[in-house]
Amino acid sequence: MIQRKIFRFGVLALIFLMPLGSFAQKGEKIQTIVIDAGHGGKDTGALGKLTTEKALNLAVALKFGNYIKENLPDVKVIYTRDKDKFVELSERAAIANRNNADVFISIHCNSTEGTTTANGAETFVMGESKNEKNLAVAKKENAAILLEDNTDAYDNFDPNSTEAYILFSLSQSLYQAQSLNIADKVQKQFAKKGRHDRGVQQAGFLVLWKTSMPSILVELGFINNAKEEEFLNSERGQTQMALALYRAFEEYKHEFESENHVSDKPKTSEKPAVVSGNSYYSVQFSTLNKKVPVTDPAFKGVKDVEVYNYKGAYRYTSGRFASKAEAEARQAQVRKLGYKDAFIIAFVNGERVSVKQAEEALKKK
Ligand SMILES: [Zn+2]
C-alpha cells in the first residue's frame, strides 16, 4: 500500500515535470479500440484446474467488446482474436497499429510458482520492472514467442534473459502518461467490484512494445488459485471483470473527449483582467492528461488559474488579457514561478486560435 502511494506520487510528479506539448495525441476522439485476448491456439497460457488462461482471456475480452458495441456505438471494436487461435505477439501490436487504434488492451490471467494463494488483479504499462515479481510476470507472458515460428520481429529478444529486459527500459512509450491513466482507471474499477487491488505496475511486455497508442496489459486474477479460478470461470466473475474494463474505458473516452472548454468563471478570488467577451490572450503554463482543481497546490502563486480541454489534454492558463502586452507581463511572472515554458495563447469567440490569428481578429474590432 505504501509502495502504491509512493508510486502514485511518482506518477504525479512525472506528469507535472512533463514539458509542455509533450503529450502525444492520436486525435480528438476515441474511435477504435483493439482488445487483445492473450494466448490462444497452441499457446494455452497459464493452466488452472478447471480451464485455461486462453479461454478465460477470450471470454472476458468478448464480453468487454460487446459492452462497448452496445453502449458506445461510435467506437469500432477490433479483436486480435475472437476465437481459439494462435496469434503472434508482434501481430497483435501490428493489428492495433494498422487500424490506427486509440487504445490497446491486452487481457491475461496470472499464475504463480510454488504458491496457490496469490489473488487479485493488476494492470501493467510498458516500463522498467521495479521488482522481481513484475519481471516474472513479463517473462511468463513474453514466453509466448517461444512458440512462434519466426521471431525476427523481436530483435533476437530472449524472453528468459533478465538482461534482455534492460532493452525495454530504453524504449519508453510516448503514450506512457495516458497508459498509466487508463491503467489507474481499470484498477479503480476492479477495486469497486471488490477485487483485491494489486495496483498499477510496469514491466517490459513484447505485446505492448511496438504499439503506437496508449496500451495496457491486464492480469485479471490468479488461475492457479482455486478460488480465483472459480470466480474467473463463472458467468458472474467474467461479467464483473468485463464491466469493470468497460467502465474504465468509457471514463477514459469521456475524459479524453471533453469538449474544448474554457471555464466560465475563474475560481480564484482575484478578479481577472478585463477582456472583451470570449476573445482574449492568456498564458498557458501547464498541460496534464488529468483534470486537477485550479486551486491545486502545485499551481501555488499562479494567478487566475483556469483550465480548458484541447485535443484531449487539460491545459492550465493564467489570466485573460485584452492585449498581447498584458499577457506578456503575466507570462514573465508565471515563468518566474518556475513554469519556464509558459507561453501565450489566444481565444477568439471562445475558440483557441493562434496568436497571429487573434492579433488580426482583435485588430478589426
Ligand atoms: Zn497471459
Short mmCIF file of C-alpha atoms and ligand atoms in Angstrom, two decimals:
data_model
loop_
_atom_site.label_atom_id
_atom_site.label_comp_id
_atom_site.label_asym_id
_atom_site.label_seq_id
_atom_site.Cartn_x
_atom_site.Cartn_y
_atom_site.Cartn_z
CA MET A 1 0.00 0.00 0.00
CA ILE A 2 2.81 2.38 0.92
CA GLN A 3 4.58 1.38 -2.26
CA ARG A 4 1.45 2.22 -4.19
CA LYS A 5 1.31 5.67 -2.65
CA ILE A 6 4.91 6.35 -3.50
CA PHE A 7 4.24 5.13 -6.99
CA ARG A 8 1.24 7.40 -7.33
CA PHE A 9 3.26 10.33 -6.15
CA GLY A 10 5.91 9.42 -8.67
CA VAL A 11 3.37 9.40 -11.45
CA LEU A 12 2.01 12.75 -10.43
CA ALA A 13 5.48 14.22 -10.22
CA LEU A 14 6.22 12.79 -13.64
CA ILE A 15 3.11 14.36 -15.10
CA PHE A 16 3.98 17.73 -13.65
CA LEU A 17 7.51 17.55 -14.92
CA MET A 18 6.41 16.74 -18.44
CA PRO A 19 7.39 19.53 -20.76
CA LEU A 20 4.56 21.43 -22.35
CA GLY A 21 3.27 19.96 -25.51
CA SER A 22 4.84 16.59 -24.86
CA PHE A 23 1.51 14.81 -24.82
CA ALA A 24 1.18 12.70 -27.87
CA GLN A 25 -2.31 12.76 -29.24
CA LYS A 26 -3.96 10.40 -31.65
CA GLY A 27 -6.88 12.63 -32.50
CA GLU A 28 -9.74 14.27 -30.76
CA LYS A 29 -11.94 11.22 -30.37
CA ILE A 30 -11.54 7.69 -29.15
CA GLN A 31 -12.88 5.82 -32.13
CA THR A 32 -11.09 2.49 -32.22
CA ILE A 33 -10.12 0.04 -29.52
CA VAL A 34 -8.16 -3.15 -30.04
CA ILE A 35 -8.98 -5.81 -27.48
CA ASP A 36 -6.35 -8.50 -27.20
CA ALA A 37 -7.30 -11.80 -25.59
CA GLY A 38 -3.92 -13.17 -24.51
CA HIS A 39 -2.61 -16.51 -25.86
CA GLY A 40 -4.79 -18.86 -27.95
CA GLY A 41 -4.48 -21.98 -30.07
CA LYS A 42 -1.34 -23.97 -29.27
CA ASP A 43 -0.47 -21.38 -26.62
CA THR A 44 -2.75 -22.14 -23.67
CA GLY A 45 -1.21 -19.57 -21.34
CA ALA A 46 -1.29 -20.48 -17.66
CA LEU A 47 -3.20 -23.59 -16.64
CA GLY A 48 -5.84 -23.96 -13.97
CA LYS A 49 -7.66 -26.99 -12.67
CA LEU A 50 -10.94 -26.18 -14.45
CA THR A 51 -9.83 -24.25 -17.50
CA THR A 52 -7.02 -22.47 -19.32
CA GLU A 53 -5.88 -18.89 -19.31
CA LYS A 54 -6.54 -18.55 -23.05
CA ALA A 55 -10.22 -19.47 -22.54
CA LEU A 56 -10.76 -17.02 -19.68
CA ASN A 57 -8.98 -14.21 -21.53
CA LEU A 58 -11.18 -14.73 -24.59
CA ALA A 59 -14.43 -14.91 -22.61
CA VAL A 60 -13.74 -11.62 -20.83
CA ALA A 61 -12.41 -9.94 -23.99
CA LEU A 62 -15.59 -10.78 -25.96
CA LYS A 63 -17.85 -9.63 -23.16
CA PHE A 64 -15.90 -6.40 -22.79
CA GLY A 65 -16.14 -5.77 -26.54
CA ASN A 66 -19.87 -6.43 -26.51
CA TYR A 67 -20.45 -3.86 -23.78
CA ILE A 68 -18.68 -1.28 -25.92
CA LYS A 69 -20.65 -2.24 -29.04
CA GLU A 70 -23.92 -1.98 -27.15
CA ASN A 71 -23.23 1.24 -25.32
CA LEU A 72 -20.71 3.20 -27.35
CA PRO A 73 -21.78 2.73 -30.96
CA ASP A 74 -19.26 5.31 -32.21
CA VAL A 75 -16.38 3.05 -31.16
CA LYS A 76 -15.03 0.41 -33.51
CA VAL A 77 -14.08 -2.75 -31.61
CA ILE A 78 -11.34 -4.89 -33.11
CA TYR A 79 -10.25 -8.17 -31.57
CA THR A 80 -6.81 -9.62 -32.19
CA ARG A 81 -8.62 -12.94 -31.94
CA ASP A 82 -12.29 -13.77 -31.45
CA LYS A 83 -11.79 -17.50 -31.28
CA ASP A 84 -9.31 -20.06 -30.03
CA LYS A 85 -6.50 -19.21 -32.39
CA PHE A 86 -2.73 -18.66 -32.13
CA VAL A 87 -1.65 -15.09 -32.89
CA GLU A 88 1.97 -13.89 -32.68
CA LEU A 89 2.68 -11.13 -30.15
CA SER A 90 4.13 -8.89 -32.87
CA GLU A 91 1.00 -9.39 -34.96
CA ARG A 92 -1.22 -8.32 -32.06
CA ALA A 93 0.59 -4.98 -31.85
CA ALA A 94 0.59 -4.72 -35.65
CA ILE A 95 -3.19 -5.16 -35.75
CA ALA A 96 -3.54 -2.19 -33.40
CA ASN A 97 -1.10 -0.06 -35.41
CA ARG A 98 -2.62 -0.94 -38.80
CA ASN A 99 -6.08 0.01 -37.56
CA ASN A 100 -4.87 3.23 -36.02
CA ALA A 101 -6.33 2.19 -32.70
CA ASP A 102 -6.71 4.79 -29.97
CA VAL A 103 -6.41 2.27 -27.15
CA PHE A 104 -4.95 -1.24 -26.87
CA ILE A 105 -5.93 -3.52 -24.01
CA SER A 106 -4.35 -6.93 -23.60
CA ILE A 107 -6.18 -9.33 -21.28
CA HIS A 108 -4.43 -12.05 -19.28
CA CYS A 109 -4.60 -14.14 -16.13
CA ASN A 110 -1.74 -14.55 -13.74
CA SER A 111 -0.21 -17.65 -12.19
CA THR A 112 2.48 -18.06 -9.56
CA GLU A 113 5.18 -20.63 -9.00
CA GLY A 114 5.06 -22.56 -5.77
CA THR A 115 2.16 -20.79 -4.10
CA THR A 116 -1.55 -21.04 -4.82
CA THR A 117 -2.80 -18.26 -2.58
CA ALA A 118 -1.87 -15.15 -4.57
CA ASN A 119 -5.00 -13.22 -5.51
CA GLY A 120 -6.29 -10.02 -7.02
CA ALA A 121 -5.98 -8.04 -10.22
CA GLU A 122 -3.20 -5.82 -11.51
CA THR A 123 -2.62 -3.71 -14.60
CA PHE A 124 0.68 -3.18 -16.34
CA VAL A 125 2.02 -0.48 -18.59
CA MET A 126 5.21 -0.70 -20.59
CA GLY A 127 8.18 0.29 -18.48
CA GLU A 128 11.12 -0.89 -16.46
CA SER A 129 10.14 -3.52 -13.91
CA LYS A 130 10.97 -2.29 -10.47
CA ASN A 131 10.94 -5.72 -8.83
CA GLU A 132 11.39 -9.44 -9.40
CA LYS A 133 7.68 -10.13 -9.23
CA ASN A 134 6.86 -7.80 -12.14
CA LEU A 135 9.78 -9.13 -14.15
CA ALA A 136 8.47 -12.66 -13.60
CA VAL A 137 5.05 -11.70 -14.99
CA ALA A 138 6.62 -10.19 -18.10
CA LYS A 139 8.87 -13.21 -18.61
CA LYS A 140 5.91 -15.54 -18.37
CA GLU A 141 3.78 -13.56 -20.83
CA ASN A 142 6.65 -12.96 -23.26
CA ALA A 143 7.48 -16.67 -23.34
CA ALA A 144 4.64 -16.99 -25.86
CA ILE A 145 7.15 -16.08 -28.59
CA LEU A 146 8.97 -19.37 -27.96
CA LEU A 147 6.01 -20.97 -29.77
CA GLU A 148 6.33 -18.67 -32.78
CA ASP A 149 7.99 -19.89 -35.96
CA ASN A 150 9.58 -16.61 -36.91
CA THR A 151 10.77 -14.26 -34.16
CA ASP A 152 12.60 -11.72 -36.34
CA ALA A 153 10.21 -9.04 -35.12
CA TYR A 154 11.76 -9.13 -31.65
CA ASP A 155 15.38 -8.32 -32.50
CA ASN A 156 16.66 -11.65 -31.08
CA PHE A 157 14.97 -10.97 -27.77
CA ASP A 158 15.35 -13.83 -25.29
CA PRO A 159 12.26 -13.73 -23.06
CA ASN A 160 14.05 -15.66 -20.32
CA SER A 161 17.10 -13.44 -20.08
CA THR A 162 16.93 -10.80 -17.36
CA GLU A 163 19.49 -8.71 -19.24
CA ALA A 164 17.23 -8.58 -22.27
CA TYR A 165 14.74 -6.58 -20.25
CA ILE A 166 17.16 -3.71 -19.87
CA LEU A 167 16.40 -3.02 -23.50
CA PHE A 168 12.88 -2.18 -22.54
CA SER A 169 13.85 0.50 -20.10
CA LEU A 170 15.22 2.35 -23.12
CA SER A 171 12.03 2.16 -25.11
CA GLN A 172 9.58 4.05 -23.01
CA SER A 173 6.36 4.74 -24.79
CA LEU A 174 5.34 8.22 -25.87
CA TYR A 175 1.96 7.30 -24.51
CA GLN A 176 3.06 6.32 -21.04
CA ALA A 177 1.14 9.02 -19.20
CA GLN A 178 -2.08 8.09 -20.99
CA SER A 179 -1.45 4.39 -20.48
CA LEU A 180 -0.95 4.99 -16.76
CA ASN A 181 -4.17 6.96 -16.69
CA ILE A 182 -6.16 4.10 -18.25
CA ALA A 183 -4.43 1.54 -16.02
CA ASP A 184 -5.35 3.56 -12.96
CA LYS A 185 -8.99 3.72 -14.03
CA VAL A 186 -9.06 -0.04 -14.63
CA GLN A 187 -7.65 -0.78 -11.17
CA LYS A 188 -10.15 1.57 -9.55
CA GLN A 189 -12.99 -0.26 -11.28
CA PHE A 190 -11.65 -3.65 -10.24
CA ALA A 191 -11.46 -2.44 -6.64
CA LYS A 192 -15.06 -1.19 -6.90
CA LYS A 193 -16.07 -4.71 -7.85
CA GLY A 194 -14.45 -5.96 -4.67
CA ARG A 195 -11.35 -7.37 -6.30
CA HIS A 196 -8.11 -7.22 -4.35
CA ASP A 197 -6.24 -4.27 -5.89
CA ARG A 198 -2.63 -5.17 -6.69
CA GLY A 199 -2.10 -1.78 -8.28
CA VAL A 200 -0.65 -0.36 -11.45
CA GLN A 201 2.71 -1.86 -12.35
CA GLN A 202 5.37 -1.58 -15.01
CA ALA A 203 7.30 -4.24 -16.89
CA GLY A 204 8.56 -4.97 -20.38
CA PHE A 205 5.90 -6.76 -22.42
CA LEU A 206 6.60 -7.64 -26.03
CA VAL A 207 2.92 -7.31 -26.89
CA LEU A 208 2.92 -3.66 -25.74
CA TRP A 209 6.40 -2.84 -27.02
CA LYS A 210 5.57 -1.73 -30.53
CA THR A 211 2.06 -0.41 -30.10
CA SER A 212 1.82 3.26 -31.03
CA MET A 213 -1.08 4.24 -28.82
CA PRO A 214 -1.89 4.14 -25.09
CA SER A 215 -1.73 0.46 -24.18
CA ILE A 216 -2.08 -1.66 -21.08
CA LEU A 217 -1.91 -5.32 -20.09
CA VAL A 218 -4.41 -6.50 -17.51
CA GLU A 219 -3.93 -9.52 -15.25
CA LEU A 220 -7.46 -10.39 -14.16
CA GLY A 221 -6.52 -12.74 -11.35
CA PHE A 222 -4.65 -15.93 -10.50
CA ILE A 223 -5.74 -19.02 -12.35
CA ASN A 224 -3.66 -21.27 -10.09
CA ASN A 225 -5.58 -20.12 -7.02
CA ALA A 226 -8.69 -22.37 -6.88
CA LYS A 227 -10.95 -19.65 -5.52
CA GLU A 228 -9.82 -17.11 -8.08
CA GLU A 229 -10.15 -19.61 -10.90
CA GLU A 230 -13.67 -20.45 -9.87
CA PHE A 231 -14.55 -16.74 -9.86
CA LEU A 232 -12.91 -16.05 -13.22
CA ASN A 233 -14.51 -19.13 -14.73
CA SER A 234 -18.00 -18.11 -13.59
CA GLU A 235 -20.50 -16.06 -15.56
CA ARG A 236 -20.69 -13.61 -12.68
CA GLY A 237 -16.92 -13.22 -12.45
CA GLN A 238 -16.49 -12.70 -16.18
CA THR A 239 -19.32 -10.19 -16.29
CA GLN A 240 -17.81 -8.24 -13.40
CA MET A 241 -14.36 -8.09 -14.93
CA ALA A 242 -15.68 -7.16 -18.39
CA LEU A 243 -17.91 -4.47 -16.88
CA ALA A 244 -15.01 -3.02 -14.92
CA LEU A 245 -12.93 -2.81 -18.10
CA TYR A 246 -15.85 -1.24 -19.93
CA ARG A 247 -16.42 1.42 -17.27
CA ALA A 248 -12.74 2.33 -17.18
CA PHE A 249 -12.64 2.63 -20.97
CA GLU A 250 -15.83 4.68 -21.05
CA GLU A 251 -14.47 7.01 -18.42
CA TYR A 252 -11.21 7.46 -20.30
CA LYS A 253 -13.04 8.11 -23.56
CA HIS A 254 -15.28 10.65 -21.91
CA GLU A 255 -12.39 12.41 -20.23
CA PHE A 256 -10.38 12.46 -23.44
CA GLU A 257 -13.19 13.87 -25.49
CA SER A 258 -14.41 16.53 -23.09
CA GLU A 259 -15.09 19.39 -25.37
CA ASN A 260 -12.67 22.25 -25.71
CA HIS A 261 -13.96 24.16 -22.84
CA VAL A 262 -13.00 27.34 -21.11
CA SER A 263 -14.45 27.56 -17.65
CA ASP A 264 -16.92 30.40 -17.26
CA LYS A 265 -15.56 31.91 -14.12
CA PRO A 266 -12.08 31.92 -12.75
CA LYS A 267 -12.15 30.19 -9.37
CA THR A 268 -9.60 32.36 -7.64
CA SER A 269 -10.71 35.31 -5.55
CA GLU A 270 -8.84 37.84 -7.64
CA LYS A 271 -10.69 39.47 -10.46
CA PRO A 272 -9.46 38.58 -13.90
CA ALA A 273 -8.03 41.20 -16.16
CA VAL A 274 -10.75 42.82 -18.21
CA VAL A 275 -11.36 41.29 -21.59
CA SER A 276 -13.92 41.71 -24.27
CA GLY A 277 -16.26 38.73 -24.24
CA ASN A 278 -14.74 35.44 -25.21
CA SER A 279 -11.80 36.87 -27.12
CA TYR A 280 -8.59 37.29 -25.18
CA TYR A 281 -4.98 36.38 -24.67
CA SER A 282 -3.86 34.13 -21.87
CA VAL A 283 -0.75 32.39 -20.60
CA GLN A 284 -0.63 28.62 -20.74
CA PHE A 285 1.77 27.18 -18.21
CA SER A 286 0.91 23.52 -17.76
CA THR A 287 -0.60 20.59 -19.66
CA LEU A 288 -1.84 17.48 -17.89
CA ASN A 289 -3.75 14.46 -19.05
CA LYS A 290 -5.67 14.55 -15.82
CA LYS A 291 -8.04 17.19 -14.53
CA VAL A 292 -6.96 18.70 -11.24
CA PRO A 293 -8.62 21.61 -9.41
CA VAL A 294 -7.43 25.05 -10.43
CA THR A 295 -6.70 25.57 -6.73
CA ASP A 296 -4.24 22.65 -6.75
CA PRO A 297 -1.25 23.38 -4.50
CA ALA A 298 1.03 22.66 -7.45
CA PHE A 299 -0.15 25.92 -9.02
CA LYS A 300 0.72 27.95 -5.93
CA GLY A 301 1.39 31.55 -6.75
CA VAL A 302 -0.10 31.46 -10.24
CA LYS A 303 -2.92 33.98 -10.57
CA ASP A 304 -6.33 33.47 -12.18
CA VAL A 305 -5.84 29.80 -12.99
CA GLU A 306 -8.32 28.32 -15.43
CA VAL A 307 -8.42 25.06 -17.31
CA TYR A 308 -9.61 24.14 -20.76
CA ASN A 309 -9.56 20.91 -22.69
CA TYR A 310 -7.90 20.95 -26.06
CA LYS A 311 -7.07 17.92 -28.17
CA GLY A 312 -7.67 15.59 -25.29
CA ALA A 313 -5.44 17.14 -22.63
CA TYR A 314 -6.13 19.60 -19.84
CA ARG A 315 -4.37 22.88 -20.32
CA TYR A 316 -3.92 25.30 -17.45
CA THR A 317 -3.85 29.01 -18.05
CA SER A 318 -3.30 32.19 -16.10
CA GLY A 319 -5.41 35.29 -16.73
CA ARG A 320 -7.43 36.78 -19.57
CA PHE A 321 -6.00 39.83 -21.26
CA ALA A 322 -7.23 42.23 -23.88
CA SER A 323 -3.75 42.86 -25.23
CA LYS A 324 -0.75 40.72 -26.00
CA ALA A 325 1.48 43.08 -24.00
CA GLU A 326 -0.51 42.42 -20.81
CA ALA A 327 -0.29 38.71 -21.47
CA GLU A 328 3.47 39.02 -21.87
CA ALA A 329 3.74 40.70 -18.48
CA ARG A 330 1.83 37.78 -16.92
CA GLN A 331 3.97 35.30 -18.83
CA ALA A 332 7.08 36.80 -17.22
CA GLN A 333 5.50 36.45 -13.75
CA VAL A 334 4.49 32.85 -14.37
CA ARG A 335 7.92 31.96 -15.71
CA LYS A 336 9.48 33.36 -12.53
CA LEU A 337 7.36 30.86 -10.59
CA GLY A 338 9.17 28.04 -12.34
CA TYR A 339 6.99 27.48 -15.39
CA LYS A 340 9.80 28.30 -17.75
CA ASP A 341 7.93 27.14 -20.83
CA ALA A 342 4.81 29.22 -20.18
CA PHE A 343 3.59 30.65 -23.47
CA ILE A 344 0.91 32.95 -24.78
CA ILE A 345 -2.25 31.57 -26.28
CA ALA A 346 -5.33 33.26 -27.68
CA PHE A 347 -9.04 32.71 -27.96
CA VAL A 348 -11.38 34.37 -30.39
CA ASN A 349 -15.08 33.89 -29.66
CA GLY A 350 -14.19 31.07 -27.29
CA GLU A 351 -12.14 29.21 -29.91
CA ARG A 352 -8.48 28.52 -29.39
CA VAL A 353 -6.61 30.22 -32.25
CA SER A 354 -3.01 31.11 -32.99
CA VAL A 355 -1.70 34.36 -31.51
CA LYS A 356 -1.32 35.69 -35.03
CA GLN A 357 -4.94 34.95 -35.88
CA ALA A 358 -6.00 36.64 -32.66
CA GLU A 359 -3.95 39.74 -33.40
CA GLU A 360 -5.66 40.06 -36.75
CA ALA A 361 -9.14 39.35 -35.44
CA LEU A 362 -8.85 41.67 -32.46
CA LYS A 363 -7.37 44.48 -34.51
CA LYS A 364 -10.51 44.61 -36.63
CA LYS A 365 -12.70 45.27 -33.65
ZN ZN B 1 -1.02 -14.50 -20.25
#
